[in-house]
GROMACS .gro file of N, CA and C in nm:
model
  267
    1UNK      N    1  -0.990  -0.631   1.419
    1UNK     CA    2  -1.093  -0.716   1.364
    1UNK      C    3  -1.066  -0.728   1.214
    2UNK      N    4  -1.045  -0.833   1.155
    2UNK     CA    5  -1.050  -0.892   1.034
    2UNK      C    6  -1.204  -0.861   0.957
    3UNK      N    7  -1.245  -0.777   0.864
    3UNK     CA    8  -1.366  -0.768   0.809
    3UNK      C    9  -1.336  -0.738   0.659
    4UNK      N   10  -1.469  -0.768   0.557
    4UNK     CA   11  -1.514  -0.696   0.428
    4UNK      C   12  -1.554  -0.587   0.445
    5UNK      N   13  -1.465  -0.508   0.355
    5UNK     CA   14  -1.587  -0.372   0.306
    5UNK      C   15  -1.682  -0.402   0.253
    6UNK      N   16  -1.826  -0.353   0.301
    6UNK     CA   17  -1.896  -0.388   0.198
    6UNK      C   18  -2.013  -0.247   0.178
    7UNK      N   19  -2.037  -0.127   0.199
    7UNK     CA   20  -2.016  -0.052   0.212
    7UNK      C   21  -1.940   0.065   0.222
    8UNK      N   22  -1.957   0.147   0.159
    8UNK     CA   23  -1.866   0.338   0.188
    8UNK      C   24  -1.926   0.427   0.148
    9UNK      N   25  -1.981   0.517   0.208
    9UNK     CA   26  -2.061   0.606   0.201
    9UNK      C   27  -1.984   0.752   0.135
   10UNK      N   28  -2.070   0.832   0.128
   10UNK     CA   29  -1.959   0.956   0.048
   10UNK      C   30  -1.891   1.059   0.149
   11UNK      N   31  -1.782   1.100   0.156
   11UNK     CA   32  -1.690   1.178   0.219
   11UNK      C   33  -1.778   1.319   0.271
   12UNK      N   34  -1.775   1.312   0.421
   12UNK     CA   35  -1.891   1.421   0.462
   12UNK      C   36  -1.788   1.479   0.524
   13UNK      N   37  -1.837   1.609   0.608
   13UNK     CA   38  -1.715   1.636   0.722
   13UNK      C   39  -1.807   1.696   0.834
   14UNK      N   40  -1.731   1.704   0.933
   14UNK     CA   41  -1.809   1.706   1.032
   14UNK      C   42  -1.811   1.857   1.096
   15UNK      N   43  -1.858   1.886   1.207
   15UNK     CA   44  -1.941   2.013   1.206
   15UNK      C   45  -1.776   2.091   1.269
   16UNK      N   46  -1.685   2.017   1.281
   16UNK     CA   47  -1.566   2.082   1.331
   16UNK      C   48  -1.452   2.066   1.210
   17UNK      N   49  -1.493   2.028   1.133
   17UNK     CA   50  -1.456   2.042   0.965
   17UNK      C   51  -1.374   1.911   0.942
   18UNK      N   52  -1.357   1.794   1.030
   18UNK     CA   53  -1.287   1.683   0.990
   18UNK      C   54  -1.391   1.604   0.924
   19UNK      N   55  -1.277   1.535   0.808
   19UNK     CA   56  -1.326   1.447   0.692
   19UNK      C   57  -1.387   1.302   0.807
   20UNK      N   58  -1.492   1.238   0.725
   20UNK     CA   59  -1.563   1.120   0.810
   20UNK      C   60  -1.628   1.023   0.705
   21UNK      N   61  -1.598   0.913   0.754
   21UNK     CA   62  -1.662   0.831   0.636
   21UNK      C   63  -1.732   0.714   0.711
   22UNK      N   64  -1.877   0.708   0.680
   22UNK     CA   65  -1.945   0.591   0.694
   22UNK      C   66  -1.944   0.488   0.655
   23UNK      N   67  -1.933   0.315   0.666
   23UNK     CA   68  -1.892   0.213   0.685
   23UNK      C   69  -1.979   0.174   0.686
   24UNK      N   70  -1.976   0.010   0.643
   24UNK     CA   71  -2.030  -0.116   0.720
   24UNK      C   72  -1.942  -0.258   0.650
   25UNK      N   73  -1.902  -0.272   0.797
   25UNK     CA   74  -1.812  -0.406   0.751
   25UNK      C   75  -1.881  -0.534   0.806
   26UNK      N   76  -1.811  -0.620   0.742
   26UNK     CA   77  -1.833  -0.759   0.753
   26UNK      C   78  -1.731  -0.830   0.823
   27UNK      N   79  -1.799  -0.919   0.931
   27UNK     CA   80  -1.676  -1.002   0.991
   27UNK      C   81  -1.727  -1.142   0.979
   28UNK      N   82  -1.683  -1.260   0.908
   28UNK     CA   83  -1.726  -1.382   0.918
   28UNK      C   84  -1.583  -1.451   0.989
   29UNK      N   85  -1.610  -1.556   1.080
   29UNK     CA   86  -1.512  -1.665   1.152
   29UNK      C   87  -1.561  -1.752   1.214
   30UNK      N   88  -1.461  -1.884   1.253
   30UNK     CA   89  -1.550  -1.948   1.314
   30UNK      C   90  -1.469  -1.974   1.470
   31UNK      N   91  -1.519  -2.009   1.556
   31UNK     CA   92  -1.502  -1.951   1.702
   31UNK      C   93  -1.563  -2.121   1.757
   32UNK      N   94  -1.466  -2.134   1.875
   32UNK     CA   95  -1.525  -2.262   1.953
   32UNK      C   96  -1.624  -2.235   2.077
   33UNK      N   97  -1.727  -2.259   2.100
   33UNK     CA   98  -1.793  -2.246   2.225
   33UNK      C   99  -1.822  -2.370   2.302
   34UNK      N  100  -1.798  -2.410   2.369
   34UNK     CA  101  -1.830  -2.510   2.482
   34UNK      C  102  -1.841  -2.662   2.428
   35UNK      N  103  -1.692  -2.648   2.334
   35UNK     CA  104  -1.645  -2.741   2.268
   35UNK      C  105  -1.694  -2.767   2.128
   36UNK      N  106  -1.767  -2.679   2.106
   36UNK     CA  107  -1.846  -2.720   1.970
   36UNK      C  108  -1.794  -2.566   1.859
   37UNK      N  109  -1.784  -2.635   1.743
   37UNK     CA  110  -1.753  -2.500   1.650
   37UNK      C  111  -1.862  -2.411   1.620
   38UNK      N  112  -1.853  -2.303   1.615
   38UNK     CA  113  -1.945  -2.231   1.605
   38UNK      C  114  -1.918  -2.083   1.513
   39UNK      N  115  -1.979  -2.064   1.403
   39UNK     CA  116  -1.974  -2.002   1.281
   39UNK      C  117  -2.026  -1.814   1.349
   40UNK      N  118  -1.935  -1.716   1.307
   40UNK     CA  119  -2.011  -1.586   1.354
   40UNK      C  120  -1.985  -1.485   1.235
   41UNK      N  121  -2.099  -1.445   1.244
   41UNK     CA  122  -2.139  -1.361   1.123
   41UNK      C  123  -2.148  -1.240   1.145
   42UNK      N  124  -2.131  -1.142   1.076
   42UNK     CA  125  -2.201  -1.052   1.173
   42UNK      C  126  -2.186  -0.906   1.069
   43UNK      N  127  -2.298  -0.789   1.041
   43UNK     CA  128  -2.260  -0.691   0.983
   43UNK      C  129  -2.238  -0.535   1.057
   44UNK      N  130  -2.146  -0.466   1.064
   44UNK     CA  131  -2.140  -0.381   1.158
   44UNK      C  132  -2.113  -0.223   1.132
   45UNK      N  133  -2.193  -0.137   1.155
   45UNK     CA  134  -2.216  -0.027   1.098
   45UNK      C  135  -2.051   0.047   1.196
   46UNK      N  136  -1.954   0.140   1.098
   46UNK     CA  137  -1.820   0.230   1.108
   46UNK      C  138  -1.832   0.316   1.066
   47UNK      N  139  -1.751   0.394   1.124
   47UNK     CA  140  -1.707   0.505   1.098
   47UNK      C  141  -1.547   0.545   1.145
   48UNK      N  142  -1.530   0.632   1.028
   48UNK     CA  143  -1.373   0.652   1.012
   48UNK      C  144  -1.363   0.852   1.039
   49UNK      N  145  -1.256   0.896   1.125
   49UNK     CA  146  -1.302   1.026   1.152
   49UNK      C  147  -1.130   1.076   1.154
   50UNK      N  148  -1.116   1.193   1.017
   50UNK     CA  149  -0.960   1.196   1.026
   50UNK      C  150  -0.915   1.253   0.917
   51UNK      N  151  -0.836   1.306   0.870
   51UNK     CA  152  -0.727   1.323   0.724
   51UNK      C  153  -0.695   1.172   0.674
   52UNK      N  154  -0.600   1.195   0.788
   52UNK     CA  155  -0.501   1.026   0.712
   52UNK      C  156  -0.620   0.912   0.730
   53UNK      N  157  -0.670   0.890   0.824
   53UNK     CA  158  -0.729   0.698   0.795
   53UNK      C  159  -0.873   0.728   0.671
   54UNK      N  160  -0.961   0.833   0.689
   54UNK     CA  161  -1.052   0.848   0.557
   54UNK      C  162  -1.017   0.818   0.419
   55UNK      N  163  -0.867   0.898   0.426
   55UNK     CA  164  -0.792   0.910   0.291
   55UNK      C  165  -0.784   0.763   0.235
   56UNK      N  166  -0.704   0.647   0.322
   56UNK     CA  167  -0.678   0.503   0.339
   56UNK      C  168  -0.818   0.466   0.319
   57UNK      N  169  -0.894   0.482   0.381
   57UNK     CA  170  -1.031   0.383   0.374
   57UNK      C  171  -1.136   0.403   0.222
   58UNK      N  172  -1.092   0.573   0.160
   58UNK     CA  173  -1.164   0.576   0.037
   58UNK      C  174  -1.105   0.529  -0.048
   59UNK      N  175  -0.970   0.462  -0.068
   59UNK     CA  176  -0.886   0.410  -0.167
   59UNK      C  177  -0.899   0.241  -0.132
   60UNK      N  178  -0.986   0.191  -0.054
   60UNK     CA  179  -1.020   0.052  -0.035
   60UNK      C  180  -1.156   0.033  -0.154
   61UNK      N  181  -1.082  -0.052  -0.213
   61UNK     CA  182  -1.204  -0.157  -0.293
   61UNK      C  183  -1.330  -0.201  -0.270
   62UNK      N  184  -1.440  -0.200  -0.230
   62UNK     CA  185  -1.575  -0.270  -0.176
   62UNK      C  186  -1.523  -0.395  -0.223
   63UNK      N  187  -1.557  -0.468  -0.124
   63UNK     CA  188  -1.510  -0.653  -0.118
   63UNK      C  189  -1.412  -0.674  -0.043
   64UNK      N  190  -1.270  -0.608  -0.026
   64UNK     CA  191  -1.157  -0.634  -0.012
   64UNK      C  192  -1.164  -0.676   0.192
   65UNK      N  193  -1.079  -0.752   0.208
   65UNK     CA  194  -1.088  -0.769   0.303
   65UNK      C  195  -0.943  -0.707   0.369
   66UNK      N  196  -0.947  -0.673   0.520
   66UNK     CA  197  -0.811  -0.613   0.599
   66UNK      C  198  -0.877  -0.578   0.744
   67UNK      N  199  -0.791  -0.557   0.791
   67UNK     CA  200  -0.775  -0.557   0.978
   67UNK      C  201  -0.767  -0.436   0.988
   68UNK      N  202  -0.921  -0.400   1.065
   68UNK     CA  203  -0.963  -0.278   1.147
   68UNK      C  204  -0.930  -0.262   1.250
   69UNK      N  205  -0.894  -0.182   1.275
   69UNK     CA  206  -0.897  -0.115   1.496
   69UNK      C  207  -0.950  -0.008   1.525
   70UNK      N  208  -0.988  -0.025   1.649
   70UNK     CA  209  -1.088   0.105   1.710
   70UNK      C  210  -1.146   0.073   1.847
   71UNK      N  211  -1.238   0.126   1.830
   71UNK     CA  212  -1.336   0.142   1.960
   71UNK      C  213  -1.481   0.112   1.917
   72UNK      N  214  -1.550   0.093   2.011
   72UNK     CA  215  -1.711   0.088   2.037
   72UNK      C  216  -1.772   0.203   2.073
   73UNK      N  217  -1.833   0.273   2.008
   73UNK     CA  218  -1.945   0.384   2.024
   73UNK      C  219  -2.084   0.315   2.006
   74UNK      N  220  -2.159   0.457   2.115
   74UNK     CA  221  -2.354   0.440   2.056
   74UNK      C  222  -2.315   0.568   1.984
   75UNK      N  223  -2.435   0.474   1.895
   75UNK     CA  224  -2.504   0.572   1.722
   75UNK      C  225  -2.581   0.682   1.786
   76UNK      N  226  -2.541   0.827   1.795
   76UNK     CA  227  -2.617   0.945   1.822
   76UNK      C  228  -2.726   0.925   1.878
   77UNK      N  229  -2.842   0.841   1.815
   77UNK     CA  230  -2.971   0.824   1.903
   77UNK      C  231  -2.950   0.702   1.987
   78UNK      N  232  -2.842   0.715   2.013
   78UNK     CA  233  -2.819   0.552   2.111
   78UNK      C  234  -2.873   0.432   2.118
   79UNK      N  235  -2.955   0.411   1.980
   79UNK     CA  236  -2.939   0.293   1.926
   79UNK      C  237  -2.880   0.254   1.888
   80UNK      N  238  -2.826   0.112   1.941
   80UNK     CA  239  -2.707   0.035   1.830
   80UNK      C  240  -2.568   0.091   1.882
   81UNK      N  241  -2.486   0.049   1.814
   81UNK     CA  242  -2.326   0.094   1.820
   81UNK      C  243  -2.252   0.109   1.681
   82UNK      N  244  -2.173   0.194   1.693
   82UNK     CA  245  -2.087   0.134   1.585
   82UNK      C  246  -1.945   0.182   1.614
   83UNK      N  247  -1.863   0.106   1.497
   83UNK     CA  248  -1.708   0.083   1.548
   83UNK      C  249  -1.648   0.212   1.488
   84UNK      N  250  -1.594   0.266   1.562
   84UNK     CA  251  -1.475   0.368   1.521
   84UNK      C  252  -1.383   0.302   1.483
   85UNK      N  253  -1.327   0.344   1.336
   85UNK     CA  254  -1.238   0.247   1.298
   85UNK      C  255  -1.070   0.436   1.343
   86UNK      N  256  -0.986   0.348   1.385
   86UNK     CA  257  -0.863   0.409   1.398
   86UNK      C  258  -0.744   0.380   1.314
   87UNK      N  259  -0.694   0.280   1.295
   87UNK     CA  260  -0.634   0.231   1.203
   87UNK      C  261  -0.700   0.063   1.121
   88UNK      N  262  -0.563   0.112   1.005
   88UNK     CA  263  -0.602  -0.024   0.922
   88UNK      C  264  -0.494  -0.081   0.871
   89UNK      N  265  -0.461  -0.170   0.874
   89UNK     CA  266  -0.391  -0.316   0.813
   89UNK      C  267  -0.275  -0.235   0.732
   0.00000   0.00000   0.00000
């Protein structure tokens, strides 16, 4: 997924001692649906869980844009989701 940082939260670690960093990116594009263009917006709460990709993601700029990968998780109280980011651009 192509997104903005627009968000980064501060370097926590987790209860098994790996570094983790909270997110929220931005994905804007525009997408065809049933012949008509159609604009998608969208803001999406990440997380990054690791040595190497944390390290990469705290040396990103707020604004900058680059290509995330990952997975889909539910948020602990299983509201919502958010993206595990695995690698980046």
């Amino acid at each position: 997924m192509t997104a903005t940082l627009v968000e980064r939260a501060a370097l926590r670690f987790t209860p098994a001692g790996l570094p983790a960093l909270d997110l929220v990116l931005r994905h804007e594009s525009q997408v065809t649906q049933d012949g008509q263009p159609r604009k998608v917006s969208l803001d999406i709460k990440a997380r990054a869980i690791g040595a190497e990709i944390t390290q990469r993601l705290a040396g990103l700029d707020l604004g900058s844009e680059h290509g995330f990968s990952g997975f889909l998780g539910s948020q602990r109280n299983g509201r919502g989701i958010v993206f595990h980011v695995t690698e980046l651009d």
